[in-house]
PDB file of N, CA and C in Angstrom:
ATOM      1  N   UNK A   1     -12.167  32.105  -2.344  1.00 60.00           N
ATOM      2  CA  UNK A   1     -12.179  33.204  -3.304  1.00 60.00           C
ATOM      3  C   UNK A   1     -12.270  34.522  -2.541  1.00 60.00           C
ATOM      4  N   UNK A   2     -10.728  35.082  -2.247  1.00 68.00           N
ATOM      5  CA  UNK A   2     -11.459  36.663  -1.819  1.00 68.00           C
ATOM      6  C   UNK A   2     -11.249  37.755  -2.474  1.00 68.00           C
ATOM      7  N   UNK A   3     -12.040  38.502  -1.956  1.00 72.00           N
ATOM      8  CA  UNK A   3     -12.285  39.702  -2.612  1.00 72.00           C
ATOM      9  C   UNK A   3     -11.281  41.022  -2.163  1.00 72.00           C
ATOM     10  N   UNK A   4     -10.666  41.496  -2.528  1.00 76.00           N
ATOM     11  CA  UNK A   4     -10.233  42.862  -2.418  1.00 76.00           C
ATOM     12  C   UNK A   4     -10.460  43.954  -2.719  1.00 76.00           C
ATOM     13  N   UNK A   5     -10.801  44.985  -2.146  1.00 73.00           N
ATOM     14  CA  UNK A   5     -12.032  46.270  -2.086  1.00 73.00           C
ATOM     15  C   UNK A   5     -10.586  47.356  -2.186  1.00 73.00           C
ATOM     16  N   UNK A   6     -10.914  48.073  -3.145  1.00 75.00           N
ATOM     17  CA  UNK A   6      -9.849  49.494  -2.988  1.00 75.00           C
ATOM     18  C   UNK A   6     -10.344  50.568  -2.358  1.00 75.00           C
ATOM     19  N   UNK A   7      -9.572  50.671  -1.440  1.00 76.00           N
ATOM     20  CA  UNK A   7      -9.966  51.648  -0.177  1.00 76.00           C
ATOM     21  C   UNK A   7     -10.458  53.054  -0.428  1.00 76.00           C
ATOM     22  N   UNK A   8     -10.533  53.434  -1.561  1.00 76.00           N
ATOM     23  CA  UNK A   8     -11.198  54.133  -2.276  1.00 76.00           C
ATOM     24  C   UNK A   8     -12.663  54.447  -2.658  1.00 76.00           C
ATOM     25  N   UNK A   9     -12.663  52.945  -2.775  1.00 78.00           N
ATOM     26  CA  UNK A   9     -14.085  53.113  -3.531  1.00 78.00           C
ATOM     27  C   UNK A   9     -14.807  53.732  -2.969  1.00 78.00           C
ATOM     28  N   UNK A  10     -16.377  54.241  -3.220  1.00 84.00           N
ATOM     29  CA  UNK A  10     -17.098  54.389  -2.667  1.00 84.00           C
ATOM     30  C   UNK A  10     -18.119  53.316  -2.393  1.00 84.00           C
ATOM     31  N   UNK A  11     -19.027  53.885  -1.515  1.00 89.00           N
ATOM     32  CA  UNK A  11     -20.089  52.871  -0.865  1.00 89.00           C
ATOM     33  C   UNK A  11     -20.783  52.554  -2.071  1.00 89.00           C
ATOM     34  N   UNK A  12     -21.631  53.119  -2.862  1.00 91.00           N
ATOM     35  CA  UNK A  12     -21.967  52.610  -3.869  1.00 91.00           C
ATOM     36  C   UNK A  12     -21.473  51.566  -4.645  1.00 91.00           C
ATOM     37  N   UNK A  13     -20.080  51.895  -5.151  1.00 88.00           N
ATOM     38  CA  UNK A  13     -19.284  51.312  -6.067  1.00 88.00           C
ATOM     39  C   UNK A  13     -18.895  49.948  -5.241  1.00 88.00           C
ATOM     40  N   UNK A  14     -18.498  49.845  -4.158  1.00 90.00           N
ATOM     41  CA  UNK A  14     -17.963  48.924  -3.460  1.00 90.00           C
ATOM     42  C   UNK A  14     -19.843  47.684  -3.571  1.00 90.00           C
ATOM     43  N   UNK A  15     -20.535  48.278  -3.374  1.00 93.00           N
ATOM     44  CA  UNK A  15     -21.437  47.392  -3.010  1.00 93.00           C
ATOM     45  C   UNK A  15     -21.879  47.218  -4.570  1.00 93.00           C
ATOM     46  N   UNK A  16     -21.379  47.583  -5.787  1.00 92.00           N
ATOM     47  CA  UNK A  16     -21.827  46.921  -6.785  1.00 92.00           C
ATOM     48  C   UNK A  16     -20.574  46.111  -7.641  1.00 92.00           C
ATOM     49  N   UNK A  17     -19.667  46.114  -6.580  1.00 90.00           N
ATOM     50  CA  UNK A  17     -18.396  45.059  -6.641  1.00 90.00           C
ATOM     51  C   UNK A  17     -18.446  43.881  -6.358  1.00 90.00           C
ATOM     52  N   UNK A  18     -19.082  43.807  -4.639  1.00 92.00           N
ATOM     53  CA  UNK A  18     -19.601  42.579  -4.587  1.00 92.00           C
ATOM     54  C   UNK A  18     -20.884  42.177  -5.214  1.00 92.00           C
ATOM     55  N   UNK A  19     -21.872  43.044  -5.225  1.00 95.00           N
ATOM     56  CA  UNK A  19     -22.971  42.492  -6.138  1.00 95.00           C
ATOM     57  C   UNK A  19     -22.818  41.798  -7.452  1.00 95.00           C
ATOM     58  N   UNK A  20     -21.720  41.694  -8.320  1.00 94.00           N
ATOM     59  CA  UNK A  20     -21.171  41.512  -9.373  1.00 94.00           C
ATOM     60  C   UNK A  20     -20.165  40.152  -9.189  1.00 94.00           C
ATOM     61  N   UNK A  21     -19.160  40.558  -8.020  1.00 91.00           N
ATOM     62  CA  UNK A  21     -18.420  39.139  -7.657  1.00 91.00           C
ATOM     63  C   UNK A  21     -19.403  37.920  -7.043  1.00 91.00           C
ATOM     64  N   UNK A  22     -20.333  38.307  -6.256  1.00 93.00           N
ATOM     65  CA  UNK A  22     -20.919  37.014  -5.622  1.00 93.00           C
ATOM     66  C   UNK A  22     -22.406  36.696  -5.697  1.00 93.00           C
ATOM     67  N   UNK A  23     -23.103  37.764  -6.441  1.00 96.00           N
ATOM     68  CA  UNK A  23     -24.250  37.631  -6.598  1.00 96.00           C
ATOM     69  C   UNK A  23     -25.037  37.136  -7.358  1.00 96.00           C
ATOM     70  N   UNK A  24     -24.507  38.067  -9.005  1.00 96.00           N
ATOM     71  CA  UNK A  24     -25.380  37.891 -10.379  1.00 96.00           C
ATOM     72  C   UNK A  24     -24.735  36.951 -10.841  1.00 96.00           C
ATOM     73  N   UNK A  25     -23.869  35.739 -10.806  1.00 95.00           N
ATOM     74  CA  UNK A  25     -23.526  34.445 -11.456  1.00 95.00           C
ATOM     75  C   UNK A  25     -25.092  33.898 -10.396  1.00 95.00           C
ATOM     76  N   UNK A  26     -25.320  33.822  -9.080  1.00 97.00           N
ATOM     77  CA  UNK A  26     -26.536  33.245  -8.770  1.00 97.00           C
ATOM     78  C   UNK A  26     -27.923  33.524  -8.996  1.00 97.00           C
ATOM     79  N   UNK A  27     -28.415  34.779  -9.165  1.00 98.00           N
ATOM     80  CA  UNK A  27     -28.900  34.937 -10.033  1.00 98.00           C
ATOM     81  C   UNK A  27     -29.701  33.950 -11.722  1.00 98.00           C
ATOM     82  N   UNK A  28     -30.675  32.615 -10.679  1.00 98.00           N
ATOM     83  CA  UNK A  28     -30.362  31.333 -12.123  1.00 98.00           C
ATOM     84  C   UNK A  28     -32.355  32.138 -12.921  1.00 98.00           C
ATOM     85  N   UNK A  29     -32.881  31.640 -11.836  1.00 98.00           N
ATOM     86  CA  UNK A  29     -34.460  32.174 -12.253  1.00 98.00           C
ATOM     87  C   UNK A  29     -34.638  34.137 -12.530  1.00 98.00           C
ATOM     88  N   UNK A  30     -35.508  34.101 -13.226  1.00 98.00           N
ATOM     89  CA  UNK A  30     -36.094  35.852 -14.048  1.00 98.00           C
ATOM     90  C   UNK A  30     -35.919  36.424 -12.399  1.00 98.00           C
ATOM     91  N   UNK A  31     -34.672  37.084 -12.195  1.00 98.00           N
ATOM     92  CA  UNK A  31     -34.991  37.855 -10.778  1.00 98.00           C
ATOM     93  C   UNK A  31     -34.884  39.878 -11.344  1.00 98.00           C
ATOM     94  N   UNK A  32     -35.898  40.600 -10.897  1.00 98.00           N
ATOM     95  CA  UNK A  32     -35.240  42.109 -11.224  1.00 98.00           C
ATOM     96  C   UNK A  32     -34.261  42.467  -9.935  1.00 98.00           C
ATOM     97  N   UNK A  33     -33.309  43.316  -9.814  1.00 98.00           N
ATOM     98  CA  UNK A  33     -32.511  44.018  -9.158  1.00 98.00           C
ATOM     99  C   UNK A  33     -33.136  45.604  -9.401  1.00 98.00           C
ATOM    100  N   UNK A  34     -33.989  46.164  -8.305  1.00 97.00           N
ATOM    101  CA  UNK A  34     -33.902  47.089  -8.247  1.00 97.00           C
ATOM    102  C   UNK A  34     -33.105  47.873  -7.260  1.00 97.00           C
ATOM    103  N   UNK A  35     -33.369  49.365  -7.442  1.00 96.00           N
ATOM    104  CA  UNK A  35     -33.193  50.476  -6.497  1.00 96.00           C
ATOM    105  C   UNK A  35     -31.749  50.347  -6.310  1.00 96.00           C
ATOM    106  N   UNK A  36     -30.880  50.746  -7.315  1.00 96.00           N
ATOM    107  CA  UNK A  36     -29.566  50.819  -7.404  1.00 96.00           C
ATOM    108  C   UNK A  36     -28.823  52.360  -6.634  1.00 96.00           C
ATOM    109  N   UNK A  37     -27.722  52.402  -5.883  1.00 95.00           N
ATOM    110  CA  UNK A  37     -26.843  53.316  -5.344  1.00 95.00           C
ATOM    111  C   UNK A  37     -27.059  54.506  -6.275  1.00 95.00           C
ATOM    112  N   UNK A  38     -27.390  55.421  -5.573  1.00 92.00           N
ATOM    113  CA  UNK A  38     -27.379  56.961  -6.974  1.00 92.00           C
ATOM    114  C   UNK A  38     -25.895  57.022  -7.161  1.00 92.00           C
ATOM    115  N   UNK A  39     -24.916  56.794  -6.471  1.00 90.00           N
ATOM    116  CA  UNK A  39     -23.577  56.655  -6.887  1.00 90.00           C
ATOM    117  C   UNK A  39     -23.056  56.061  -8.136  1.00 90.00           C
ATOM    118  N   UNK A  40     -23.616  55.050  -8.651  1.00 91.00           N
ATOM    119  CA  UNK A  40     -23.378  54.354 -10.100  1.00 91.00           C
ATOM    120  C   UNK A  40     -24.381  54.620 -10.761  1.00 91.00           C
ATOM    121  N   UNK A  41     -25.216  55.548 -10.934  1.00 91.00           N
ATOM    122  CA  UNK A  41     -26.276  55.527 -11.450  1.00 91.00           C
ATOM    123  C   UNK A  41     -26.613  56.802 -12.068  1.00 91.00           C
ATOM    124  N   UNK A  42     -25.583  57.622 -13.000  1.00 87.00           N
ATOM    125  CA  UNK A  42     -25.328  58.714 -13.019  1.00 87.00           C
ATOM    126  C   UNK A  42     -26.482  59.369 -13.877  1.00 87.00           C
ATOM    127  N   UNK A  43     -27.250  58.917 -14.879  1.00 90.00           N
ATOM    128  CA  UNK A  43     -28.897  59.295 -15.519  1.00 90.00           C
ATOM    129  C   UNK A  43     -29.407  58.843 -15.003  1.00 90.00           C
ATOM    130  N   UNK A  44     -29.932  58.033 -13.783  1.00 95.00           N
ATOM    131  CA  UNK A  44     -31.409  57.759 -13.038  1.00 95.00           C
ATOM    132  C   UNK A  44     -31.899  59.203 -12.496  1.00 95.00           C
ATOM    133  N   UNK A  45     -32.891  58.884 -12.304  1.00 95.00           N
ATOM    134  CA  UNK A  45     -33.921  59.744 -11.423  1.00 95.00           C
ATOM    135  C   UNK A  45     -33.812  59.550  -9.915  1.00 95.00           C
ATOM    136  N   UNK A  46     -33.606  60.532  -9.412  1.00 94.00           N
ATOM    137  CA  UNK A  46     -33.159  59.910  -7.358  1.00 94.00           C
ATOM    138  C   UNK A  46     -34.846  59.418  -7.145  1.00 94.00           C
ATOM    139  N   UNK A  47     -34.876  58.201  -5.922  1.00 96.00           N
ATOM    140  CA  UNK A  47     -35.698  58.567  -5.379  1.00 96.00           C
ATOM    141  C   UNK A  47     -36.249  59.442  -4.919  1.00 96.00           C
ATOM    142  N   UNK A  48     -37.918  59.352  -4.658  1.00 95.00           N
ATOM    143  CA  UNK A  48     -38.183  60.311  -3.876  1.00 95.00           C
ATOM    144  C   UNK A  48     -38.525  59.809  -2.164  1.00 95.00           C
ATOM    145  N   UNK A  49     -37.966  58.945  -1.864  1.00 96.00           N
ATOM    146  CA  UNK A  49     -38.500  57.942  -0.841  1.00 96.00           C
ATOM    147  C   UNK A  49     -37.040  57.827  -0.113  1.00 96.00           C
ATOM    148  N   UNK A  50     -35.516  57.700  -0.943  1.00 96.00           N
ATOM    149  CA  UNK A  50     -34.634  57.962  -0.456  1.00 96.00           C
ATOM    150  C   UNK A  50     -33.681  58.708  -1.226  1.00 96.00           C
ATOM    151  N   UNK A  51     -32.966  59.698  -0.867  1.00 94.00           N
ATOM    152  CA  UNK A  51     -32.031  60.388  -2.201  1.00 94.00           C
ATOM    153  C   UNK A  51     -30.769  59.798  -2.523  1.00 94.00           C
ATOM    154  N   UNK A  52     -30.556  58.609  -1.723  1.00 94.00           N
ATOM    155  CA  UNK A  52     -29.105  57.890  -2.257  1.00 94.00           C
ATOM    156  C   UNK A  52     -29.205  56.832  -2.996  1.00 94.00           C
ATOM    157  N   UNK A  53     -30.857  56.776  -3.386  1.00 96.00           N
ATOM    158  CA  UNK A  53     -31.181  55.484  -4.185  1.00 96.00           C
ATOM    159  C   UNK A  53     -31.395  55.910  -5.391  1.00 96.00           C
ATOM    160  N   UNK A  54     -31.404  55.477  -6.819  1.00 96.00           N
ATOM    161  CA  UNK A  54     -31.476  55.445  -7.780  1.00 96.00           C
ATOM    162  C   UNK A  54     -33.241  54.822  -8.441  1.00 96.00           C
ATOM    163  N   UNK A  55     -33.835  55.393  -9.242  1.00 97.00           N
ATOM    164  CA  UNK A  55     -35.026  54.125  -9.942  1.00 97.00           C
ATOM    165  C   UNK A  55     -34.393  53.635 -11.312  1.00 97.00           C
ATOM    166  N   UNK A  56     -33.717  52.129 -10.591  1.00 97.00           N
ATOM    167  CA  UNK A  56     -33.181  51.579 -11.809  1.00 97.00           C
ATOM    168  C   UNK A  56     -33.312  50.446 -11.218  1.00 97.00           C
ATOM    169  N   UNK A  57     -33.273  49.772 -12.688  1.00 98.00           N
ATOM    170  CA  UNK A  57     -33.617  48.598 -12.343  1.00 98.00           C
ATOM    171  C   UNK A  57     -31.962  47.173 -13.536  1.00 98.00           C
ATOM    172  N   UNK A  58     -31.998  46.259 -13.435  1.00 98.00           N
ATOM    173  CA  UNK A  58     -31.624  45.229 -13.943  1.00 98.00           C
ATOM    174  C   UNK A  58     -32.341  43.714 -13.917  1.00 98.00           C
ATOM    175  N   UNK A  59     -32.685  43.075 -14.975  1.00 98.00           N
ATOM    176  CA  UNK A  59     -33.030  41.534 -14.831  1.00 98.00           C
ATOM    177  C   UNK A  59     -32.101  40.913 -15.550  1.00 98.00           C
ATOM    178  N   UNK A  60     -31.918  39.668 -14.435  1.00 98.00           N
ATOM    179  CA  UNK A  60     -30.891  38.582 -14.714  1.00 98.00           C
ATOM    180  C   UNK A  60     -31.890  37.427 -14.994  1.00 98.00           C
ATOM    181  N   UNK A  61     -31.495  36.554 -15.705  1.00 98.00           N
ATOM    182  CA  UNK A  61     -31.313  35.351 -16.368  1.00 98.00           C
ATOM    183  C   UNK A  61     -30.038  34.529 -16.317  1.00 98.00           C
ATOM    184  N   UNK A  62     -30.855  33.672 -15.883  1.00 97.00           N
ATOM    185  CA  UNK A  62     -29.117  32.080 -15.781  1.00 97.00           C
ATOM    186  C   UNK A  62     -27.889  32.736 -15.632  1.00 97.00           C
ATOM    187  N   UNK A  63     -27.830  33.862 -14.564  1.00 96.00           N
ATOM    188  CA  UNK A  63     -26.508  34.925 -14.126  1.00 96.00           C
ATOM    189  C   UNK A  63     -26.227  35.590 -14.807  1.00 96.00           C
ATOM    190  N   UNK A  64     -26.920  36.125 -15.881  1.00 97.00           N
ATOM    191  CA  UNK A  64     -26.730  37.351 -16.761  1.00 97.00           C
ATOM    192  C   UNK A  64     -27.915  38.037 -16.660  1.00 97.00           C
ATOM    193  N   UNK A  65     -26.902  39.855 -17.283  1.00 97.00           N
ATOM    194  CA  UNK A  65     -27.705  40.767 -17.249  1.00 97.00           C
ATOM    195  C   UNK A  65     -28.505  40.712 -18.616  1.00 97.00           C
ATOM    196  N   UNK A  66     -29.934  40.544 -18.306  1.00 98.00           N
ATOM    197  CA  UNK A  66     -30.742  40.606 -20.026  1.00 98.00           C
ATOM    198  C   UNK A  66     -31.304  42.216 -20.054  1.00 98.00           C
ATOM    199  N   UNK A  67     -31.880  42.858 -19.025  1.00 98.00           N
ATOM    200  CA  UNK A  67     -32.207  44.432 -19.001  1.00 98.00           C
ATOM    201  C   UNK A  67     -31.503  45.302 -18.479  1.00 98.00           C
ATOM    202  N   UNK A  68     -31.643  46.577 -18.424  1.00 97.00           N
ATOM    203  CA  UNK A  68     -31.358  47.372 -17.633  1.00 97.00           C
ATOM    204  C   UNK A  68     -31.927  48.715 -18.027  1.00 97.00           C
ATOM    205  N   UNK A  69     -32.770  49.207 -17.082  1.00 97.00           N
ATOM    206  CA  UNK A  69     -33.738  50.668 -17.601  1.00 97.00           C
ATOM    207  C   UNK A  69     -33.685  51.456 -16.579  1.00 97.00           C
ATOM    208  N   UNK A  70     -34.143  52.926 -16.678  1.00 96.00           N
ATOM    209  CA  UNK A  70     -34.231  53.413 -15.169  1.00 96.00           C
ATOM    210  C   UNK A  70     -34.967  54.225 -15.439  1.00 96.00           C
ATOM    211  N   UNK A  71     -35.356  55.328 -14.596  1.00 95.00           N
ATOM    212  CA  UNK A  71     -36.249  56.636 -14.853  1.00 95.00           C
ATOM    213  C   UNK A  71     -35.051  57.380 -15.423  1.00 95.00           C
ATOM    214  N   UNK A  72     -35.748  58.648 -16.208  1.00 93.00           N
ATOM    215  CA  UNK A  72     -34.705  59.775 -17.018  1.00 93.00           C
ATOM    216  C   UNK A  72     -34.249  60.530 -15.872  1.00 93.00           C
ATOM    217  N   UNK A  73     -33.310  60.652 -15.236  1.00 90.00           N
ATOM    218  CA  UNK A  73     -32.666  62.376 -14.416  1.00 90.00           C
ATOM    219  C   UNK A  73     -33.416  63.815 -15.573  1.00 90.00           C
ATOM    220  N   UNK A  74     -34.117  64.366 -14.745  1.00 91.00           N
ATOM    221  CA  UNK A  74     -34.807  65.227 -15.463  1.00 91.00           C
ATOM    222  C   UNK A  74     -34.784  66.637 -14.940  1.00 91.00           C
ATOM    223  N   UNK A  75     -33.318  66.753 -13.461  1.00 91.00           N
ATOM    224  CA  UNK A  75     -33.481  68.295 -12.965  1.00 91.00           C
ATOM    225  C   UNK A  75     -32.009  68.369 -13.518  1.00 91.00           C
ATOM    226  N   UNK A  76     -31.990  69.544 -14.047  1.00 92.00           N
ATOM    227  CA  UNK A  76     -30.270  69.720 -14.869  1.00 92.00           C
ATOM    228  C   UNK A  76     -29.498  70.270 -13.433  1.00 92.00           C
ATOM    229  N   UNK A  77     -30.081  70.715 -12.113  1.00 93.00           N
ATOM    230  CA  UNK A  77     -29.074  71.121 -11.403  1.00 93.00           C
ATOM    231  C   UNK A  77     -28.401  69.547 -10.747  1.00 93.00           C
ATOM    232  N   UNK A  78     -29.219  68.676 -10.662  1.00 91.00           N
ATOM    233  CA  UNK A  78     -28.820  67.191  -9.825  1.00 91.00           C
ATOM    234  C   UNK A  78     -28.127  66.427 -10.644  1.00 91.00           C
ATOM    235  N   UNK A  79     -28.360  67.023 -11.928  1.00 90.00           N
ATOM    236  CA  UNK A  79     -27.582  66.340 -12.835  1.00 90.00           C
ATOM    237  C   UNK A  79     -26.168  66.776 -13.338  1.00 90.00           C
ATOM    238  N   UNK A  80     -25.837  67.757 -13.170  1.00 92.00           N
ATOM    239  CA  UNK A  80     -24.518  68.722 -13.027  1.00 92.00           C
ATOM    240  C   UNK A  80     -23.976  68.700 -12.231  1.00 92.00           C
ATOM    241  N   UNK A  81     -24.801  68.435 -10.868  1.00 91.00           N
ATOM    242  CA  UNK A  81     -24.035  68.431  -9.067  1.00 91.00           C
ATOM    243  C   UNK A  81     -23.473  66.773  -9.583  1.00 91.00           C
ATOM    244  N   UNK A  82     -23.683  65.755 -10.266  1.00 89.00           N
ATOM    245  CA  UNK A  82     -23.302  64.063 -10.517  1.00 89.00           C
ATOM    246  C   UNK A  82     -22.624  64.240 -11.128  1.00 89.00           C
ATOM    247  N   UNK A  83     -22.441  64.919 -12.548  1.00 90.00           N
ATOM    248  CA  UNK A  83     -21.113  64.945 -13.271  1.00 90.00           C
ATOM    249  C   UNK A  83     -19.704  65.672 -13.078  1.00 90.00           C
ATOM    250  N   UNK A  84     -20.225  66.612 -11.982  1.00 91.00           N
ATOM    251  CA  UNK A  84     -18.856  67.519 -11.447  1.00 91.00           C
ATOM    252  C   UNK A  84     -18.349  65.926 -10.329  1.00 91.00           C
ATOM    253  N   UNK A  85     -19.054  65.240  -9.683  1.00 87.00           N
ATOM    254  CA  UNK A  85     -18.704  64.261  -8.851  1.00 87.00           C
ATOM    255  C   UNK A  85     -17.993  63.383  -9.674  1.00 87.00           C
ATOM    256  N   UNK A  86     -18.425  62.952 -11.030  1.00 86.00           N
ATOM    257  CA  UNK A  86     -17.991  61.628 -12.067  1.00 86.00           C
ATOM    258  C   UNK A  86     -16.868  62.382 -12.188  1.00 86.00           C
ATOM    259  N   UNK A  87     -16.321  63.842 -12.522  1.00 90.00           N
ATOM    260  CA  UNK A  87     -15.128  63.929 -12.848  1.00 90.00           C
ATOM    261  C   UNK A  87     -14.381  64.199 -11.885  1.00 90.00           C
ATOM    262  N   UNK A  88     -14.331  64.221 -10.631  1.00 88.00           N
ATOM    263  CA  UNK A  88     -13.884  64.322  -9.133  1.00 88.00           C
ATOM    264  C   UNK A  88     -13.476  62.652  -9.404  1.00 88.00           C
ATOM    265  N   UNK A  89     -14.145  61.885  -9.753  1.00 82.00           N
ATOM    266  CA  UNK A  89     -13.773  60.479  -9.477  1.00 82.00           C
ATOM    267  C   UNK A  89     -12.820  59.999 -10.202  1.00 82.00           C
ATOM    268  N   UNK A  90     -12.622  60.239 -11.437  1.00 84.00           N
ATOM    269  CA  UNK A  90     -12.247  60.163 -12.436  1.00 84.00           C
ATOM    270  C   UNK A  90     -10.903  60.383 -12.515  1.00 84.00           C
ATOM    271  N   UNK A  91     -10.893  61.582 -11.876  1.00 87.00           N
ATOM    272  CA  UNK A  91      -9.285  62.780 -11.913  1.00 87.00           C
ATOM    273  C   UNK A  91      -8.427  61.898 -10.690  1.00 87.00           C
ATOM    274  N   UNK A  92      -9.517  61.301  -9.575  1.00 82.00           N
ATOM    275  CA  UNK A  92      -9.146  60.136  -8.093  1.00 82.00           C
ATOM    276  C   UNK A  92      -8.008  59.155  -8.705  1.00 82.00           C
ATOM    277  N   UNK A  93      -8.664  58.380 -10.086  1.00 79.00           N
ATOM    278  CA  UNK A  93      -8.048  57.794 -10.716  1.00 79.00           C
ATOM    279  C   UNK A  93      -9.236  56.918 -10.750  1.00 79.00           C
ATOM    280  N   UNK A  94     -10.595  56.859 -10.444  1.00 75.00           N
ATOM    281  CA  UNK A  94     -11.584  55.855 -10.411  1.00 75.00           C
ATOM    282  C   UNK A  94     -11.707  55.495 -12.154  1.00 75.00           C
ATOM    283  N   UNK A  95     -11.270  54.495 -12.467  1.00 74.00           N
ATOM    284  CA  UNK A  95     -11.733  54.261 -14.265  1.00 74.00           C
ATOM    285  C   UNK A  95     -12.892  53.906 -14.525  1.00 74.00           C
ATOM    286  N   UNK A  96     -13.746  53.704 -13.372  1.00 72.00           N
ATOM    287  CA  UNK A  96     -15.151  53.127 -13.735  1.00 72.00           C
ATOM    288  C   UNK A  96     -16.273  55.060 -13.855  1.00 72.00           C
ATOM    289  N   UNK A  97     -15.507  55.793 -13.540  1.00 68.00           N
ATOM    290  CA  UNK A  97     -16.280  57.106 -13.502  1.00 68.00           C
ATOM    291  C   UNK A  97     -16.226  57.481 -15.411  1.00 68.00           C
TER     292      UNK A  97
END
């Protein structure tokens, strides 16, 4: 089974490509997935521990997603500097922006 990555993507996005192709079907016991890419994570709150990380979280069950929550983005400038980026991605041709 392989995978093909569009040379595009970004690091974020790419690593929640494979997280999605090879991971969360294994995923069988209550596991959380935290500390998601601030790249896909366009309302989280950045860390304050790292700024490319996100506080979000997901729990899987028997390879499905049953949650998904995060902290609120609560500074309107970090949050304006992400959506001028979502539509930079967007206009790329990224459909997941």
């Amino acid at each position: 089974d392989g995978f093909e990555a569009n040379e595009k993507l970004e690091l974020g996005h790419l690593q929640a490509e494979l997280f999605d192709n090879y991971v969360e079907e294994k995923l069988i016991n209550p596991t959380f997935v935290i500390d998601f890419p601030i790249s896909i994570s366009p309302l989280s709150r950045r860390s304050d521990e790292d700024s490319q990380i996100a506080e979000r979280f997901e729990l899987f069950i028997c390879g499905r997603e049953l949650a998904n929550g995060f902290n609120e983005l609560n500074d309107p400038l970090d949050q304006y500097e992400r959506f001028l980026k979502q539509i930079e991605a967007k206009n790329a041709g990224d459909e997941e922006a």
